[in-house]
Amino acid sequence: MKNHILLLIIISVSFFGCNKEIKKLTPEEQNAEVIREYPIINLPLEGEVADRKSELSGLAWHGDKLVLLPQYPQKFDSSSDGALFCIDKMKLNQFISGRGEEKLTPEKIFLKAPDLEEYTGIGSGFEAVAFHENKVVFALEMLKADKTSGLLVAGIVNKDTITIDFNKSVEIESQTEIHNFSDEAIFIFQDKIFTIYEANGKNINPDPIVNVFDFNLDMLGAFEFDNIEYRITDASAAGDNGKVWAINYFYPGDAKNIDPAEDKLVIDYGIGESHKQTAVVERIVELSINDFSVNLSGRPPVYIKMEPGKPGRNWEGIALLDKKGFILATDYYPSTILAFIPYSLE
């Protein structure tokens, strides 16, 4: 999550102006097929989490509750060490079908995490979450001087409380020297925890990997990963078929850091019409888990329709709503947005 507080004004001006930039397409990209884009359906939130300062950084299902992960949970409850938020699936389905209340009010999941402040600060914090029965794993980003690394930490869910033991954690070394980039997506498959690094483009990370752990947080090895330009900011839960959906996002202000190569997904599958008019990239890609690799599945990317004259949306959370489509969440930019995209996941 890229929000440098001291440079907030400068970044905000840059970010809000970026939609006016036209993408500099290569000849191959210019000749690419124009493919369908999918508009979002806004899921309006009410309460603390609706404030953009909640900085949502991940989504995940725990049973029939959609869990919303703030980057800094300690901001949200003084009676415990912090809080996450959740929404019942029934309420989401009712809203989408037009039978629900005008706004969705998430409930709190309380956090017991002694020494949490030691692991969070400006630019650091929680980046992703995944659940397996009563187990939960989080990815945190840590800034120490000029070094950025990830931290994988496990916890236990007991009714409305999550308990984290930071004594049981493992540091994940960054795959590049990019400041404030770490493993920002988690999914669980066949009792293994997979973490995906944020920048996997050909020019900056030519041989990316996906780290694999067991539930004791012992590293089992690394799977090969495809070069995918721009950023991977979150991943859905893995299906029994070994398929995972991930957010693939580009904010032009990151261009110097991630040095994007030619966009192979555009060449292979095409580009959305509104995406030809902006330097921002907002899309969802399907991944396939194989024996020793995680690869693009061969399914065309899902382009999120851009809104003319409005800023890009820094999507940081994704979850599947059964077979109906995607639920997405933004962090600070341009505001807290929870949204649904109808898309057949059959």
XYZ file of C-alpha atoms in Angstrom:
346
model
C 0.000 0.000 0.000
C 1.698 3.094 -1.262
C 0.757 6.089 0.860
C 3.580 8.284 2.054
C 1.913 10.584 4.548
C 4.458 13.398 4.343
C 3.987 13.610 0.588
C 0.225 13.263 0.664
C -0.602 16.488 -1.139
C 1.921 15.922 -3.924
C 0.890 12.310 -4.418
C -2.805 13.148 -4.364
C -2.418 15.778 -7.073
C -0.391 13.371 -9.190
C -2.814 10.517 -8.650
C -5.950 12.486 -9.368
C -4.454 13.801 -12.577
C -3.272 10.464 -13.876
C -6.510 9.574 -15.671
C -5.792 12.398 -18.094
C -2.596 10.756 -19.221
C -2.911 8.668 -22.374
C -1.232 5.300 -22.314
C 1.806 5.125 -24.587
C 1.005 1.931 -26.446
C 3.502 -0.028 -28.516
C 2.466 -0.812 -32.126
C 1.501 -4.337 -31.032
C -0.604 -2.962 -28.184
C -2.221 -0.374 -30.468
C -3.358 -3.155 -32.798
C -4.736 -5.279 -29.963
C -8.374 -6.301 -29.960
C -10.741 -4.195 -27.869
C -12.377 -6.504 -25.355
C -15.225 -6.167 -22.885
C -14.928 -4.150 -19.686
C -17.001 -4.649 -16.541
C -18.515 -1.757 -14.550
C -18.620 -1.888 -10.768
C -21.719 -1.897 -8.580
C -20.984 0.231 -5.524
C -21.640 -1.385 -2.139
C -21.953 1.697 0.100
C -20.522 1.301 3.586
C -21.548 2.932 6.819
C -19.561 3.357 10.021
C -15.856 3.659 10.802
C -14.678 1.518 7.920
C -16.350 3.837 5.397
C -13.741 6.514 6.136
C -10.899 6.471 3.630
C -8.483 6.442 6.579
C -9.442 2.822 7.181
C -7.094 2.032 4.259
C -8.520 -1.381 3.424
C -5.746 -3.702 2.278
C -7.377 -7.114 1.889
C -10.572 -9.156 1.727
C -11.195 -12.799 2.618
C -14.039 -15.107 3.561
C -14.292 -16.741 6.972
C -17.310 -18.981 6.636
C -20.177 -16.795 5.476
C -18.582 -13.572 6.656
C -16.601 -11.329 4.346
C -13.670 -9.980 6.354
C -12.375 -6.478 5.580
C -8.763 -5.931 6.624
C -7.606 -2.376 7.481
C -3.913 -1.636 7.112
C -3.800 -0.433 10.727
C -6.330 -2.446 12.797
C -5.132 -0.802 16.009
C -6.939 2.404 14.992
C -10.357 0.851 15.434
C -10.833 -0.429 18.955
C -9.485 0.802 22.265
C -10.817 -2.106 24.333
C -8.574 -4.606 22.514
C -5.476 -4.400 20.327
C -7.523 -3.433 17.307
C -10.266 -4.646 15.016
C -11.073 -6.018 11.606
C -14.555 -5.785 10.084
C -16.969 -8.270 8.536
C -20.218 -8.386 6.560
C -22.596 -11.356 6.331
C -22.857 -12.918 2.889
C -26.654 -12.830 3.185
C -26.586 -9.042 3.540
C -24.310 -8.701 0.525
C -26.586 -10.880 -1.595
C -29.654 -8.979 -0.435
C -28.078 -5.644 -1.335
C -26.941 -6.835 -4.763
C -30.407 -8.207 -5.504
C -32.006 -4.908 -4.467
C -33.639 -6.288 -1.313
C -31.178 -5.009 1.277
C -30.692 -1.856 3.289
C -29.409 1.333 1.680
C -25.959 0.912 3.243
C -23.920 -1.949 4.656
C -22.720 -1.630 8.254
C -19.860 -4.042 8.990
C -19.444 -5.643 12.394
C -16.141 -5.754 14.283
C -13.832 -8.702 14.757
C -11.630 -7.909 17.729
C -7.885 -8.395 17.618
C -5.639 -9.670 20.383
C -2.102 -8.933 19.240
C 0.377 -7.904 21.948
C 3.317 -5.871 20.616
C 1.376 -4.952 17.458
C 2.743 -1.405 17.491
C 6.238 -2.809 17.069
C 5.320 -4.102 13.623
C 3.317 -1.188 12.235
C 4.205 2.374 11.393
C 4.135 4.799 8.492
C 4.088 2.689 5.328
C 4.090 -0.577 7.270
C 1.073 -2.567 8.364
C -1.277 -5.371 7.371
C -1.448 -6.169 3.654
C -3.342 -9.459 3.219
C -5.347 -12.087 5.070
C -6.465 -15.685 4.440
C -8.490 -18.155 6.515
C -8.566 -21.944 6.826
C -11.146 -23.228 9.310
C -10.182 -21.542 12.622
C -6.711 -20.612 11.391
C -5.810 -17.221 9.952
C -2.628 -15.927 8.332
C -1.674 -12.317 7.696
C 0.965 -10.704 5.524
C 2.463 -7.534 6.972
C 4.834 -5.078 5.374
C 7.761 -3.846 7.466
C 10.021 -0.872 6.857
C 13.374 -0.912 8.633
C 15.593 1.996 7.623
C 15.895 1.641 3.826
C 14.874 -2.030 3.739
C 11.401 -3.369 3.057
C 10.423 -6.929 3.898
C 7.299 -8.950 4.503
C 6.205 -10.712 7.654
C 3.956 -13.767 7.673
C 2.151 -14.265 10.977
C -0.473 -16.777 12.074
C -3.445 -16.553 14.375
C -6.519 -18.325 15.693
C -10.159 -17.299 15.265
C -12.488 -17.756 18.234
C -15.990 -16.412 17.574
C -15.564 -12.631 17.214
C -11.895 -12.495 18.225
C -8.621 -13.159 16.393
C -5.527 -13.845 18.466
C -2.096 -13.306 16.869
C 1.192 -14.539 18.303
C 4.045 -12.488 16.857
C 6.507 -14.922 18.409
C 5.379 -17.291 15.704
C 6.148 -15.422 12.520
C 8.547 -15.520 9.586
C 10.175 -12.710 7.639
C 9.850 -12.809 3.844
C 12.679 -11.234 1.923
C 11.657 -8.841 -0.842
C 12.376 -9.941 -4.398
C 13.480 -6.480 -5.538
C 15.024 -3.390 -3.995
C 11.847 -1.344 -4.510
C 11.022 0.642 -1.393
C 7.681 -0.212 0.229
C 7.041 -3.346 -1.878
C 6.545 -6.753 -0.266
C 4.510 -9.976 -0.516
C 1.037 -8.458 -0.665
C -1.233 -11.374 -1.575
C -1.975 -14.658 0.232
C -3.992 -17.725 -0.654
C -4.241 -21.222 0.812
C -4.349 -24.401 -1.275
C -4.099 -28.019 -0.149
C -3.052 -26.998 3.382
C -0.233 -24.803 2.100
C 0.123 -21.024 2.351
C 1.193 -19.170 -0.813
C 2.410 -15.558 -0.850
C 2.801 -13.418 -3.978
C 5.234 -10.521 -4.247
C 3.885 -7.194 -5.425
C 6.129 -6.520 -8.474
C 6.677 -9.322 -10.972
C 7.301 -7.482 -14.235
C 9.949 -8.660 -16.663
C 12.248 -5.641 -16.307
C 12.329 -5.442 -12.519
C 11.816 -9.072 -11.404
C 12.722 -11.392 -14.310
C 12.431 -14.624 -12.303
C 9.619 -14.114 -9.792
C 8.619 -16.757 -7.274
C 5.683 -17.565 -5.034
C 6.755 -18.504 -1.513
C 5.127 -21.600 0.015
C 4.727 -22.334 3.747
C 2.993 -24.845 5.999
C 0.757 -23.831 8.891
C 3.735 -23.836 11.254
C 5.095 -21.083 8.972
C 8.004 -23.299 7.963
C 9.020 -22.549 4.394
C 8.393 -25.479 2.055
C 10.008 -23.934 -1.009
C 9.223 -21.600 -3.872
C 7.051 -22.017 -6.956
C 7.895 -20.329 -10.239
C 5.630 -17.424 -11.132
C 4.821 -15.766 -14.443
C 6.054 -12.294 -15.317
C 2.990 -10.091 -14.944
C 3.490 -6.377 -15.472
C 2.394 -3.750 -12.939
C 1.395 -4.777 -9.382
C -0.367 -7.744 -7.793
C -2.199 -6.271 -4.803
C -4.371 -9.131 -3.519
C -5.585 -12.625 -4.397
C -8.825 -14.475 -3.829
C -9.148 -17.777 -2.034
C -8.094 -20.730 -4.186
C -10.776 -22.972 -5.604
C -10.648 -26.747 -5.472
C -9.647 -26.599 -9.141
C -6.453 -24.729 -8.255
C -7.623 -21.430 -9.719
C -7.008 -18.066 -8.038
C -7.994 -14.552 -9.108
C -5.630 -11.628 -8.450
C -5.851 -7.855 -8.776
C -3.436 -6.500 -11.393
C -3.176 -2.732 -10.923
C -1.013 0.100 -12.240
C -0.711 3.617 -10.906
C 1.429 5.701 -13.312
C 3.299 7.265 -10.396
C 4.921 3.841 -9.871
C 6.316 3.693 -13.414
C 9.839 4.693 -12.417
C 9.999 2.001 -9.755
C 8.496 -0.929 -11.630
C 9.714 -0.024 -15.159
C 6.887 -1.805 -17.039
C 7.788 -3.912 -20.061
C 5.485 -4.529 -23.003
C 2.108 -5.688 -21.726
C 1.835 -9.284 -22.920
C -1.719 -9.604 -21.629
C -2.819 -6.791 -23.937
C -1.069 -8.382 -26.903
C -2.439 -11.858 -26.192
C -6.012 -10.982 -25.219
C -6.737 -7.319 -25.950
C -7.491 -4.152 -24.007
C -10.603 -2.463 -22.654
C -11.889 0.593 -24.476
C -11.625 2.958 -21.498
C -8.147 1.607 -20.740
C -6.928 2.934 -24.088
C -7.696 6.425 -22.798
C -5.803 6.305 -19.503
C -2.421 5.364 -18.120
C -4.079 3.507 -15.215
C -4.583 -0.270 -15.384
C -7.389 -1.871 -13.370
C -7.925 -5.542 -14.148
C -8.280 -8.989 -12.601
C -6.296 -12.000 -13.798
C -6.866 -15.702 -13.225
C -3.963 -17.816 -12.005
C -3.551 -21.578 -12.056
C -1.688 -23.527 -9.364
C 0.413 -26.315 -10.848
C 2.884 -28.834 -9.405
C 5.764 -26.386 -8.959
C 4.510 -23.149 -10.489
C 1.717 -20.590 -10.413
C 0.870 -19.371 -13.904
C -1.633 -17.303 -15.806
C -4.496 -19.687 -16.550
C -5.066 -18.692 -20.160
C -8.348 -16.941 -19.390
C -8.598 -13.344 -20.667
C -8.156 -10.647 -18.026
C -11.231 -8.968 -16.593
C -10.906 -5.227 -17.249
C -12.681 -2.931 -14.807
C -14.422 -0.113 -16.648
C -12.825 3.252 -15.914
C -15.039 6.253 -15.200
C -14.321 9.248 -17.485
C -12.815 12.192 -15.673
C -12.449 10.306 -12.401
C -9.226 9.118 -10.767
C -7.880 5.597 -10.792
C -8.940 3.327 -7.963
C -6.236 1.589 -5.958
C -7.865 -1.824 -5.609
C -6.261 -3.663 -2.683
C -8.757 -6.395 -1.810
C -10.534 -9.152 -3.755
C -12.901 -11.978 -2.851
C -15.228 -14.132 -4.926
C -18.961 -14.058 -4.240
C -19.797 -17.690 -4.942
C -19.946 -18.036 -8.744
C -21.569 -14.620 -9.211
C -18.518 -12.375 -9.524
C -15.934 -10.372 -7.600
C -16.047 -8.178 -4.536
C -13.300 -5.544 -4.539
C -12.059 -2.952 -2.068
C -9.822 0.083 -2.405
C -7.462 1.564 0.121
C -7.032 5.319 0.653
C -7.245 6.320 -3.029
C -9.510 7.895 -4.063
C -11.750 6.864 -1.135
C -12.901 3.679 0.559
C -14.837 1.773 -2.099
C -16.427 -1.649 -1.700
C -17.760 -2.864 -5.018
C -19.221 -5.866 -6.816
C -18.500 -6.893 -10.395
C -20.964 -9.395 -11.883
C -18.916 -12.006 -13.763
C -19.648 -15.661 -14.352
C -17.083 -17.736 -12.475
C -18.314 -21.034 -13.897
